Coordinates of N, CA and C in Angstrom, one line a residue:
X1 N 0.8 -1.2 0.0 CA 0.0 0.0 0.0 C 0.9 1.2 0.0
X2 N 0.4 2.1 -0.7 CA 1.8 3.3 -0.9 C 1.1 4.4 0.0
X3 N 2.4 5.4 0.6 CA 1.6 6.3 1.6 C 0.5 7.2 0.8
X4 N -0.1 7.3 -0.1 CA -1.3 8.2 -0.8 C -2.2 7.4 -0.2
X5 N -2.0 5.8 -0.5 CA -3.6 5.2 0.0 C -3.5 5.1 1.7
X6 N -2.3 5.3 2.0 CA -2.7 5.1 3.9 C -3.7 5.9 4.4
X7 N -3.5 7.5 3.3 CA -3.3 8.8 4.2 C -4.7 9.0 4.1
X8 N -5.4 8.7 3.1 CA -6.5 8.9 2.0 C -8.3 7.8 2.6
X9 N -8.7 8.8 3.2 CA -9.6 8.1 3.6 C -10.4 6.8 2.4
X10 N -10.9 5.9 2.9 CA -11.4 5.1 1.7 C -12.8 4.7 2.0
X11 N -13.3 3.9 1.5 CA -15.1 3.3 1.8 C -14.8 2.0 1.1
X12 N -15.0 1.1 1.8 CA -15.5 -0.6 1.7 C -16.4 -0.9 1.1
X13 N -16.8 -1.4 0.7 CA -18.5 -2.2 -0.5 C -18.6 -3.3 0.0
X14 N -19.2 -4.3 1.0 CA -19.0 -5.7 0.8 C -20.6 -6.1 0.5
X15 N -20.8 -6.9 -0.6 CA -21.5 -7.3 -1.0 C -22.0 -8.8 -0.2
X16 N -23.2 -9.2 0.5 CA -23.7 -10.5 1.5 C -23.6 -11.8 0.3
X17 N -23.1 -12.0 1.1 CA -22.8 -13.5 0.5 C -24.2 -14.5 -0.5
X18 N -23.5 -15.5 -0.9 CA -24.8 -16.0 -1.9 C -25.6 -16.4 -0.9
X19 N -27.3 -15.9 -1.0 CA -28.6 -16.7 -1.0 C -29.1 -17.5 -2.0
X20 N -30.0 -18.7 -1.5 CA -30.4 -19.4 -2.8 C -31.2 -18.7 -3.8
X21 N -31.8 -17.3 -3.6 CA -32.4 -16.5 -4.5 C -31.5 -15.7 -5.0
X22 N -30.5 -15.3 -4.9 CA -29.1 -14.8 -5.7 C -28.9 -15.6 -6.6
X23 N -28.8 -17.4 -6.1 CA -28.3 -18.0 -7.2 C -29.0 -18.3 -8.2
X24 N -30.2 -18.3 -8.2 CA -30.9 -18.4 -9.1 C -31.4 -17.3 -9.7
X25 N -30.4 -15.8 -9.3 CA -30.7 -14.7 -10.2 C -32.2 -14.5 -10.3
X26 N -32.8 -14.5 -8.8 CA -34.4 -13.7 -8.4 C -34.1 -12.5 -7.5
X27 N -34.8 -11.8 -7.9 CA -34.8 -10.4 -7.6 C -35.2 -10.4 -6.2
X28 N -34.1 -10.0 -5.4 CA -34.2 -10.1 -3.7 C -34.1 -8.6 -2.5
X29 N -35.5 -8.0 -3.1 CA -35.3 -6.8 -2.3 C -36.0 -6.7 -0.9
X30 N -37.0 -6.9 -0.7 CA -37.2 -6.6 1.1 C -37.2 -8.3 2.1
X31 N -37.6 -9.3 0.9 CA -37.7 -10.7 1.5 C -36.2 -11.0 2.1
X32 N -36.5 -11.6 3.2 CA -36.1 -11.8 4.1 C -35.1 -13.4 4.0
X33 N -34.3 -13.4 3.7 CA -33.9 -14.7 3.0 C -32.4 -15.0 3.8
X34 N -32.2 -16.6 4.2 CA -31.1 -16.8 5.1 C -29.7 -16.8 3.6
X35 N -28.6 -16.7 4.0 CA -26.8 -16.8 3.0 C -27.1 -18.3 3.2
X36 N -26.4 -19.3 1.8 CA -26.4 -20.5 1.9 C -25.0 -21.1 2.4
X37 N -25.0 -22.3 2.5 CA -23.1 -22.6 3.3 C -22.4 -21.9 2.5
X38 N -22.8 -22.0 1.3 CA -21.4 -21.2 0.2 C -21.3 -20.5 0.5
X39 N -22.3 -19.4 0.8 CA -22.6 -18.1 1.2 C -21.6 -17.5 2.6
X40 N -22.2 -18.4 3.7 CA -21.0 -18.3 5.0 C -19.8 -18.3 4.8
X41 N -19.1 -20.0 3.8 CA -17.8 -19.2 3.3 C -17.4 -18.6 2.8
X42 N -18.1 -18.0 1.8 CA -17.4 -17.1 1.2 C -17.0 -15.3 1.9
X43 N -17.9 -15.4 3.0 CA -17.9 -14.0 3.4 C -17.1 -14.7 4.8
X44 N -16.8 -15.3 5.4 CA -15.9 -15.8 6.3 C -14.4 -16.4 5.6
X45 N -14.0 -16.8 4.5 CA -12.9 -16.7 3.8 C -12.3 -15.5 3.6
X46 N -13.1 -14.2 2.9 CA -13.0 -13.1 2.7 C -12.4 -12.5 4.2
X47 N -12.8 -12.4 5.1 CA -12.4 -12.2 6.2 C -11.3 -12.4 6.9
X48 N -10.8 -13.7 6.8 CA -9.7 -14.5 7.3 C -8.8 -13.8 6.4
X49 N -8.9 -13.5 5.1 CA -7.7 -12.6 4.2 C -7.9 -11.2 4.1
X50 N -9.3 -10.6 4.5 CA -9.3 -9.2 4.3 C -8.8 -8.4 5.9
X51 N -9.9 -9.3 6.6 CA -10.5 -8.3 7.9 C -9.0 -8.4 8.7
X52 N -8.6 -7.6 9.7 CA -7.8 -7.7 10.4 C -6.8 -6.6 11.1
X53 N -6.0 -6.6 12.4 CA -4.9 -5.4 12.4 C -3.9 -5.8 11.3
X54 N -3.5 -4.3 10.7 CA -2.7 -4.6 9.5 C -2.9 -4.7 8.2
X55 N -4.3 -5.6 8.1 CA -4.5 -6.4 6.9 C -5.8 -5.0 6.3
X56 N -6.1 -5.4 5.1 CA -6.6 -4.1 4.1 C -7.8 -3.6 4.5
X57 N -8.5 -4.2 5.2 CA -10.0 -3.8 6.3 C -9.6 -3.6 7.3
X58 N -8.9 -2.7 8.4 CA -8.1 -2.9 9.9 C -9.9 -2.3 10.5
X59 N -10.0 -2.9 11.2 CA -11.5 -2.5 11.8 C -10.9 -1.0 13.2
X60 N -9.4 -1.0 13.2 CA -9.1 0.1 14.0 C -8.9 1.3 13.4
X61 N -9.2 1.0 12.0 CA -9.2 2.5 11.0 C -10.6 2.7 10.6
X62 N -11.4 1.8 11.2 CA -12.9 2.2 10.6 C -13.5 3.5 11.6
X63 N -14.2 4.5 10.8 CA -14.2 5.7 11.7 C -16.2 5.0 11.7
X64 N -16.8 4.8 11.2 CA -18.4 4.1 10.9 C -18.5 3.0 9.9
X65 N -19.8 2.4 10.8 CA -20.2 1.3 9.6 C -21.7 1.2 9.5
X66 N -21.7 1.3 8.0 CA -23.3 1.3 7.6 C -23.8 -0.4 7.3
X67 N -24.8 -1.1 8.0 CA -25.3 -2.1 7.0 C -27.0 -1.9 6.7
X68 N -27.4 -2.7 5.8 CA -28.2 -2.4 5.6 C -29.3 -3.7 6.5
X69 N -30.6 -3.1 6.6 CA -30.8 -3.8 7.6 C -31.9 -5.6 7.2
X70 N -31.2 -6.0 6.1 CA -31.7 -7.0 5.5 C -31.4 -8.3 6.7
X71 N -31.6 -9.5 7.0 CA -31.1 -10.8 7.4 C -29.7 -11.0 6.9
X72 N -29.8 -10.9 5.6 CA -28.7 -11.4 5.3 C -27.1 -10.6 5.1
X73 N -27.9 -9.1 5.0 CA -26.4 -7.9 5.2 C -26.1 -8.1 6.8
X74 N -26.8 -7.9 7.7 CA -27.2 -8.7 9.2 C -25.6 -9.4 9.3
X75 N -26.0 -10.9 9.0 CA -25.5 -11.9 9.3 C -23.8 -11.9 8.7
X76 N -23.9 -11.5 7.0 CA -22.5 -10.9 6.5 C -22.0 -9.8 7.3
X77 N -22.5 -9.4 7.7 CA -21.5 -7.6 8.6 C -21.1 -8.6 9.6
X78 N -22.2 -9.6 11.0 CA -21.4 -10.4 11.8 C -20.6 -11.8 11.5
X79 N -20.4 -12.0 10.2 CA -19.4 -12.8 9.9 C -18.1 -12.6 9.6
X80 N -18.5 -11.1 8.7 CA -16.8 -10.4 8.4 C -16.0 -10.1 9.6
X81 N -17.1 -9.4 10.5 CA -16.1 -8.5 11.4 C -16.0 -8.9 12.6
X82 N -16.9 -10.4 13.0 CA -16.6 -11.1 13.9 C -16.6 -9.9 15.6
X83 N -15.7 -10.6 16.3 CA -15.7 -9.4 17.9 C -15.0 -8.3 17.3
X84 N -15.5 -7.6 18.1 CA -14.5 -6.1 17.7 C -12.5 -6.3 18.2
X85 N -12.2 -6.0 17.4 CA -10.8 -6.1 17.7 C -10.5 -5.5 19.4
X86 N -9.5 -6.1 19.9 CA -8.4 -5.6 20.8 C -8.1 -3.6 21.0
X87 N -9.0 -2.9 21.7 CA -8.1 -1.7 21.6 C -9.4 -1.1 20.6
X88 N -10.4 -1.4 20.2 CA -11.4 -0.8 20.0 C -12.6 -0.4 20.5
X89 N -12.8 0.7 20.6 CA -14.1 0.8 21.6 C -15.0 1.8 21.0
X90 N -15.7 1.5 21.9 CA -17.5 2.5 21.5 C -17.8 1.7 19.7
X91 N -17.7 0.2 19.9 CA -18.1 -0.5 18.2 C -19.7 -0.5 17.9
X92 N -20.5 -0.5 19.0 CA -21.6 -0.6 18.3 C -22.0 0.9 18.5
X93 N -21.3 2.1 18.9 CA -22.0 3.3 18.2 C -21.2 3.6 16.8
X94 N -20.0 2.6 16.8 CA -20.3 3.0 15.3 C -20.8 2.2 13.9
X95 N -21.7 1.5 14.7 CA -22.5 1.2 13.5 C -23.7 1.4 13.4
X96 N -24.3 1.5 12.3 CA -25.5 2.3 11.7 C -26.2 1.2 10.9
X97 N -27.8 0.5 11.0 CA -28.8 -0.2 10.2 C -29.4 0.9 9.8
X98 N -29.3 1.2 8.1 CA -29.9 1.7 7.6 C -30.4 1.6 6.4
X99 N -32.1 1.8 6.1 CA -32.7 1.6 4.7 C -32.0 2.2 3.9
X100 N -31.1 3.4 3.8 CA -30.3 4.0 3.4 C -29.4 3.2 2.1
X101 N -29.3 2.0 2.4 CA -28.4 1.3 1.6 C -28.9 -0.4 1.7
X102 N -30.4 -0.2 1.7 CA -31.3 -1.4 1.7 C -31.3 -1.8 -0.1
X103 N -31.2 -3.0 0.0 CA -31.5 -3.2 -2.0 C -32.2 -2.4 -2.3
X104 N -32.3 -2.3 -3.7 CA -33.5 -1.7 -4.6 C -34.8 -2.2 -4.4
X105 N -35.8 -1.7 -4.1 CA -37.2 -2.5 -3.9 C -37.5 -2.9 -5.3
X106 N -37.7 -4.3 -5.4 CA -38.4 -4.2 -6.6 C -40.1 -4.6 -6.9
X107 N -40.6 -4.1 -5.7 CA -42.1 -3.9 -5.9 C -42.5 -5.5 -6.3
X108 N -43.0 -5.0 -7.7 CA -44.3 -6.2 -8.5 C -43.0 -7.2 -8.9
X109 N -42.2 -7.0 -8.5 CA -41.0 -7.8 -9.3 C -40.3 -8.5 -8.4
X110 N -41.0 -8.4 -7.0 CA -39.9 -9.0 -5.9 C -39.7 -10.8 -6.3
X111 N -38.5 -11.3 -6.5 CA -38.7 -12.9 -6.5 C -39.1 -13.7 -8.1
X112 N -38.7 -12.4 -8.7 CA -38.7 -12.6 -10.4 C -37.3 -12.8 -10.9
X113 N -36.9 -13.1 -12.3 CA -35.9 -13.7 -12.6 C -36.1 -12.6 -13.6
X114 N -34.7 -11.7 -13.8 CA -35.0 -11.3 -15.4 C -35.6 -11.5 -16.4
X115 N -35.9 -12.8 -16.4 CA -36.6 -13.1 -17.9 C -37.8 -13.2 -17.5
X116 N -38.3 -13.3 -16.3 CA -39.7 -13.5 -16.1 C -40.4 -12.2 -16.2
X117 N -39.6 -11.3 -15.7 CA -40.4 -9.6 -15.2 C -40.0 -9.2 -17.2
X118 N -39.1 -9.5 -17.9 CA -39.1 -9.6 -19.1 C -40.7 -10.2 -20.0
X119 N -41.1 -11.1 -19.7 CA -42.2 -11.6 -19.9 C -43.0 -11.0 -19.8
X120 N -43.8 -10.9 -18.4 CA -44.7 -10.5 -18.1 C -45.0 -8.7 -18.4
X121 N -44.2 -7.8 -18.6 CA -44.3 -7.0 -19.1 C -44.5 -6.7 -20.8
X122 N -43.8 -7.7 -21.5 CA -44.7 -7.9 -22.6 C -45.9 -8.6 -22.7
X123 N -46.6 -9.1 -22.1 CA -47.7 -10.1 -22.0 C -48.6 -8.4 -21.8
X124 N -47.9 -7.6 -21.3 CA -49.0 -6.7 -20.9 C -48.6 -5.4 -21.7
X125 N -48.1 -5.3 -23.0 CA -48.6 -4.5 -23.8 C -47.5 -3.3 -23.3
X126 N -45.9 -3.9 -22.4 CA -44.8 -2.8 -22.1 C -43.9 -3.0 -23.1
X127 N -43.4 -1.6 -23.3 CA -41.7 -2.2 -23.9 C -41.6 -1.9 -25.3
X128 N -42.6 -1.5 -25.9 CA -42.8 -1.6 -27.4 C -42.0 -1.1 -28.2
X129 N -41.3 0.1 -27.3 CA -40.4 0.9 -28.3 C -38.7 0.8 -27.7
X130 N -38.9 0.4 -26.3 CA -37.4 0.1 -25.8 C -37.5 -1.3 -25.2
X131 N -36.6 -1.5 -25.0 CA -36.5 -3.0 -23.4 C -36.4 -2.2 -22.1
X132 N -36.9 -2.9 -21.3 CA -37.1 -2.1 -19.9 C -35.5 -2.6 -19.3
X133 N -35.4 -1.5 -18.4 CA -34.2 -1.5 -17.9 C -34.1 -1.0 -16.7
X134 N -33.6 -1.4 -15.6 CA -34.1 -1.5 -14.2 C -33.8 0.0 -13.6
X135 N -32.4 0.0 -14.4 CA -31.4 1.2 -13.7 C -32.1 2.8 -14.3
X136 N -32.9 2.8 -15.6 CA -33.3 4.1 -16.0 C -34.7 3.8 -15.8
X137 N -35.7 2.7 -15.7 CA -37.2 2.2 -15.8 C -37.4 2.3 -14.4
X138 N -36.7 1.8 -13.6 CA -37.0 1.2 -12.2 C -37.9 0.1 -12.0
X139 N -38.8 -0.1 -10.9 CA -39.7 -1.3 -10.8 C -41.3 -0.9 -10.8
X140 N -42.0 -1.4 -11.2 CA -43.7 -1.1 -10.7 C -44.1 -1.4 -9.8
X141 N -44.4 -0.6 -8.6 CA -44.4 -1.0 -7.5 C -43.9 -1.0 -6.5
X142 N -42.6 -0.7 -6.7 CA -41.3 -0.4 -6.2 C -40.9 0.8 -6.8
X143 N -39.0 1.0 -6.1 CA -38.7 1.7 -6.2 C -38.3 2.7 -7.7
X144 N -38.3 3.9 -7.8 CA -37.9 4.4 -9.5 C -36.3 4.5 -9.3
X145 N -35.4 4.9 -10.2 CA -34.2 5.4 -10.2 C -34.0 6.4 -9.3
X146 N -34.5 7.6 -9.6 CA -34.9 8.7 -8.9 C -35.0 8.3 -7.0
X147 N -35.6 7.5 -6.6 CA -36.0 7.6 -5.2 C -34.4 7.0 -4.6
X148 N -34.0 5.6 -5.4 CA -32.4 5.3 -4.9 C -31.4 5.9 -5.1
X149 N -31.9 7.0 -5.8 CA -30.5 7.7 -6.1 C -30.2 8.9 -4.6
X150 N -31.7 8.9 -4.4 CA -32.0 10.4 -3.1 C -31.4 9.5 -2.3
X151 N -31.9 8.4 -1.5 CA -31.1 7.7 -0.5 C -30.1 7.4 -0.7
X152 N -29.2 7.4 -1.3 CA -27.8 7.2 -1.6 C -26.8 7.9 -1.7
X153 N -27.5 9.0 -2.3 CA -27.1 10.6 -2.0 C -26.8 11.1 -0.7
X154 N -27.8 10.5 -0.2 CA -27.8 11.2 1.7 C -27.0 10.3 2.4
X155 N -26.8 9.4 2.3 CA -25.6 8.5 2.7 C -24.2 8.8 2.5
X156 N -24.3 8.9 1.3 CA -22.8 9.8 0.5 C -22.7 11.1 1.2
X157 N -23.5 12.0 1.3 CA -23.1 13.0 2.0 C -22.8 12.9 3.5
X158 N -23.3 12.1 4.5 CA -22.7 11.7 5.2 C -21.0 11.5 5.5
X159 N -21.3 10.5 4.9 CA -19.9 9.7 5.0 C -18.6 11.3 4.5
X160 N -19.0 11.7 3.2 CA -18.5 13.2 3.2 C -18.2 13.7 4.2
X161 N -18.9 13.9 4.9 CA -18.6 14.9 6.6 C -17.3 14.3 6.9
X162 N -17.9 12.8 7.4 CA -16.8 12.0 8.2 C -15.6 12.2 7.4
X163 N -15.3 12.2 6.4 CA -13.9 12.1 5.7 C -13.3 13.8 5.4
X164 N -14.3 14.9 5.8 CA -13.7 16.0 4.9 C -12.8 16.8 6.2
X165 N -13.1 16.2 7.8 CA -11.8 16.5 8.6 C -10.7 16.0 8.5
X166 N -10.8 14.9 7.8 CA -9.3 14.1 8.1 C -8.9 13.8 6.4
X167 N -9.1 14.9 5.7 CA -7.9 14.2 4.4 C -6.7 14.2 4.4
X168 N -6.2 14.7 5.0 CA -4.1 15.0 5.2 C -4.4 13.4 6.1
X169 N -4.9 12.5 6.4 CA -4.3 11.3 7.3 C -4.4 11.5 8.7
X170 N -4.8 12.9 9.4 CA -4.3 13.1 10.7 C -5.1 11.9 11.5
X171 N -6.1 11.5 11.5 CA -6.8 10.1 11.7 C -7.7 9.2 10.8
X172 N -7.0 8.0 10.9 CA -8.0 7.0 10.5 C -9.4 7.4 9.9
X173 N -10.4 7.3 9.1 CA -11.9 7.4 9.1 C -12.9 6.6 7.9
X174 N -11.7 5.6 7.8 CA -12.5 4.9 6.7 C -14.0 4.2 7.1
X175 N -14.7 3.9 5.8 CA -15.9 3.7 6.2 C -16.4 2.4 5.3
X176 N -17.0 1.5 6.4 CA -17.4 0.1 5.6 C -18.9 0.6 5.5
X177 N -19.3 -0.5 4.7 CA -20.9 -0.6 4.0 C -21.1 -2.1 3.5
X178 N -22.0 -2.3 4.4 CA -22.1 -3.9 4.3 C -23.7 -4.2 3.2
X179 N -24.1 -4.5 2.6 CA -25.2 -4.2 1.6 C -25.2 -5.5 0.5
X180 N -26.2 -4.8 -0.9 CA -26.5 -5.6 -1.4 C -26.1 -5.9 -2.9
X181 N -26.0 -6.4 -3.8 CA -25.2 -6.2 -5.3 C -25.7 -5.1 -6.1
X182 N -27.2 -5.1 -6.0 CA -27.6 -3.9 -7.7 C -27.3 -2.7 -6.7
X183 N -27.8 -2.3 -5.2 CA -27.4 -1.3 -4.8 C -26.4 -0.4 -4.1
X184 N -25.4 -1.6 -4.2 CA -23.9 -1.0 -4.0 C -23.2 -1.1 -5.5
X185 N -23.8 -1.0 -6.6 CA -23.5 -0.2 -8.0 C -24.1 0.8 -8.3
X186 N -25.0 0.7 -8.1 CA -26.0 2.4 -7.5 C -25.1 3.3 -7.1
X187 N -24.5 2.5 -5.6 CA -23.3 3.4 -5.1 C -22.4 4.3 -5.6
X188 N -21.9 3.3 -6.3 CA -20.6 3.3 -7.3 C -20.9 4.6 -8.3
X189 N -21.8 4.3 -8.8 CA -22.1 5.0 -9.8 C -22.5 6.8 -9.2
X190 N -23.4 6.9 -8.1 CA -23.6 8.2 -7.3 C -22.3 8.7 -6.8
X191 N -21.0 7.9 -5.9 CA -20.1 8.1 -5.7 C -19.2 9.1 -6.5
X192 N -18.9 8.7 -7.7 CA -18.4 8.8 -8.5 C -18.7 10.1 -9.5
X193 N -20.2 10.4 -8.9 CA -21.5 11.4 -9.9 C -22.3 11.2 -11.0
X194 N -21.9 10.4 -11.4 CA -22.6 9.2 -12.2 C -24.0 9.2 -12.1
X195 N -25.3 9.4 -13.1 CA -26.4 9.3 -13.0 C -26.6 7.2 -12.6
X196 N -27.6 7.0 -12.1 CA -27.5 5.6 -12.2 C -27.7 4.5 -13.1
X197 N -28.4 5.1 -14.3 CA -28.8 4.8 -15.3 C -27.8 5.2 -16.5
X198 N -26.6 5.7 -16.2 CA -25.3 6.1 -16.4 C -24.5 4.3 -17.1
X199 N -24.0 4.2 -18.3 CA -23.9 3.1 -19.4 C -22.3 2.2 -18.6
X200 N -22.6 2.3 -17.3 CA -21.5 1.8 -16.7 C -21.3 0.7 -16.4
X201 N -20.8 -0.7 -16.9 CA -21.4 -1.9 -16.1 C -20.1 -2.7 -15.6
X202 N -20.5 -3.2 -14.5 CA -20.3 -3.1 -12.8 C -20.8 -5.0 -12.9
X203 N -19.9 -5.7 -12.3 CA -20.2 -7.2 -11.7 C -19.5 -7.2 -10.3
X204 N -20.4 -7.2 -9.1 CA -19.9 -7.5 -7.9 C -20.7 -9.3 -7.3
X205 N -20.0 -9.9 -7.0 CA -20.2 -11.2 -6.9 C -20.5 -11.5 -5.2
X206 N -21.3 -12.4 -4.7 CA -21.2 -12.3 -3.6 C -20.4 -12.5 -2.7
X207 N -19.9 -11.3 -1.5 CA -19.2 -11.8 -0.9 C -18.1 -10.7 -1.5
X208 N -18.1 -10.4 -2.6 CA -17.0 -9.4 -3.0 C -16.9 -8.3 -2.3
X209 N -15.3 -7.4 -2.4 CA -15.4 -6.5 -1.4 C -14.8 -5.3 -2.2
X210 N -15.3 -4.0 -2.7 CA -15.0 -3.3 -3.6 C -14.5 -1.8 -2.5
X211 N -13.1 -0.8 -3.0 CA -13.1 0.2 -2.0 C -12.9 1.3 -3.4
X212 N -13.8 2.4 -2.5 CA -13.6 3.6 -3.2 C -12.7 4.8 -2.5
X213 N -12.2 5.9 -3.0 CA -11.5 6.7 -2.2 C -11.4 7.9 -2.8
X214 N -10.5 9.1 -3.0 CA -10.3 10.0 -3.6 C -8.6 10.3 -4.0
X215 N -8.9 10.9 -5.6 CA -7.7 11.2 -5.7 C -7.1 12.2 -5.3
X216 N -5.9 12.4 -5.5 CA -4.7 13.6 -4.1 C -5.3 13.9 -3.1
X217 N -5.8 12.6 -2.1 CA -6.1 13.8 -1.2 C -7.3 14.8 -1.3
X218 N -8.1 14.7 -2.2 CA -9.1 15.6 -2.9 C -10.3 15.5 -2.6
X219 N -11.5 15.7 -1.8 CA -13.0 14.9 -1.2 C -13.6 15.5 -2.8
X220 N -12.9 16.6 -3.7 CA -13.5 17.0 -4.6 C -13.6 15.7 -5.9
X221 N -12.8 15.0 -5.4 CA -12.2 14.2 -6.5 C -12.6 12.4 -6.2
X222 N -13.5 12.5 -6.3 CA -13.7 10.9 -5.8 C -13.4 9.5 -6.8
X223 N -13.1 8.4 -6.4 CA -12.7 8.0 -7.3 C -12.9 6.0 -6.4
X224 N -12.9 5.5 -8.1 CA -12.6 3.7 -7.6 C -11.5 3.5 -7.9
X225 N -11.0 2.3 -6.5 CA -9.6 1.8 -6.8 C -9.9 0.5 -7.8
X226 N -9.1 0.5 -9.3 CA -9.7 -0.7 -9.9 C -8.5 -1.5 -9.5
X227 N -7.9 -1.5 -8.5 CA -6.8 -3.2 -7.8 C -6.3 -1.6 -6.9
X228 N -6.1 -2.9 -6.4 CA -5.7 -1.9 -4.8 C -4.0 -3.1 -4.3
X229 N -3.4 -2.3 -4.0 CA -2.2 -3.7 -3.3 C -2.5 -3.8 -1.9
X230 N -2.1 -5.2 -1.1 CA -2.7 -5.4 0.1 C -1.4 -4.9 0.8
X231 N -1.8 -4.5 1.9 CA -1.1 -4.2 2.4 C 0.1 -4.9 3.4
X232 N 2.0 -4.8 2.8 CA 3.1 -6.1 3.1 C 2.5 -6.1 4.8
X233 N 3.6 -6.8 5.0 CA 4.0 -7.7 6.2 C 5.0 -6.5 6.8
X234 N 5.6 -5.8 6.5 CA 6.3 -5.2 7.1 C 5.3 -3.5 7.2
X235 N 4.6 -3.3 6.6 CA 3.0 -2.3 6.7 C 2.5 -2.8 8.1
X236 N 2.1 -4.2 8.0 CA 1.2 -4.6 9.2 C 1.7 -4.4 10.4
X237 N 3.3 -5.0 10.3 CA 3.8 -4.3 11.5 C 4.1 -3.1 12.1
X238 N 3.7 -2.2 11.6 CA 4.1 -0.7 11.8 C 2.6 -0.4 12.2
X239 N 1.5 -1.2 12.5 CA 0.4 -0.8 12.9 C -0.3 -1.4 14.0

């Protein structure tokens, strides 16, 4: 890790591990659904190599943590981060359950497969002159583009505050976000300024762990790390 990214406050993405309605690519916004064994390991392997003192998630540099308040963002936030580390305190004020970074609702569409909500909107006379598309269409019933972009916005400005005392490094304030796949590309995309419906495309897998940050030093300048280096063995010890 080079001293720009030490100094440089950053934001975590982790995406909840696979559900059996993930795997089968059904649209999983307010239902309540348990992570399957893959699911546990994969966001508990991720861990054992991410989370740690030293290691590229140090939970003693996390200044807040947002999850979303699904079962399954739930259960991945207490798998990743396990007890609070050694020498950290006040952990559960800093974390935050918030709809804020709840999936996309998808209304009439909750538990549908692309190709189904595909379907059934032509069966009913939609679509005639385009294909529906979630990110500029939104859902019937659910949520539009427009309403997840406002909650996402207000989250982002948040976390703004938190990072715009400390860009020179003078303390730690990185920030995790434990959530869900289509709406931590939402993220990505607001982050960045990006409309959401913005021609950008984005594969986060479950369990995957994506960090954004700013360039120089800059809160004006936001930016994704596309590979980030983990941080050596002789980094970890210096912390």
């Amino acid at each position: 890790m080079s001293d720009q990214d030490a100094l440089t406050p950053r934001v975590f993405l982790v995406r909840h591990g696979e559900t059996e309605w993930a795997k089968l690519g059904r649209c999983t916004g307010i239902t309540e659904i348990e992570l399957t064994p893959e699911g546990t390991t994969q966001v508990s392997s991720a861990a054992a190599l991410l989370v740690g003192a030293g290691k590229l998630l140090d939970p003693s540099r996390l200044a807040h943590i947002f999850v979303s308040p699904r079962r399954r963002a739930r259960r991945t936030f207490e798998l990743l981060m396990g007890s609070p580390s050694p020498g950290v305190t006040d952990w559960e004020q800093r974390v935050t359950y918030t709809e804020d970074i709840a999936e996309w609702d998808y209304g009439d569409y909750e538990g549908l497969t692309d190709g189904e909500i595909r379907r059934l909107r032509t069966e009913r006379g939609l679509d005639g002159e385009r294909e529906w598309n979630i990110w500029r269409d939104g859902c019937e019933g659910g949520e539009s583009m427009q309403q997840v972009s406002k909650r996402l916005d207000r989250l982002i400005l948040q976390i703004r505050e938190i990072h715009s005392r400390y860009m020179n490094g003078a303390k730690p304030v990185d920030v995790l976000l434990v959530a869900h796949g289509l709406v931590l590309r939402c993220f990505v995309k607001r982050w960045l300024g990006l409309s959401v419906d913005s021609p950008f495309n984005m594969m986060m897998a479950p369990g995957a762990v994506t960090v954004l940050s700013y360039k120089k030093n800059n809160i004006s300048e936001p930016a994704i790390h596309i590979g980030i280096a983990l941080p050596t063995s002789e980094e970890s010890g210096k912390r």
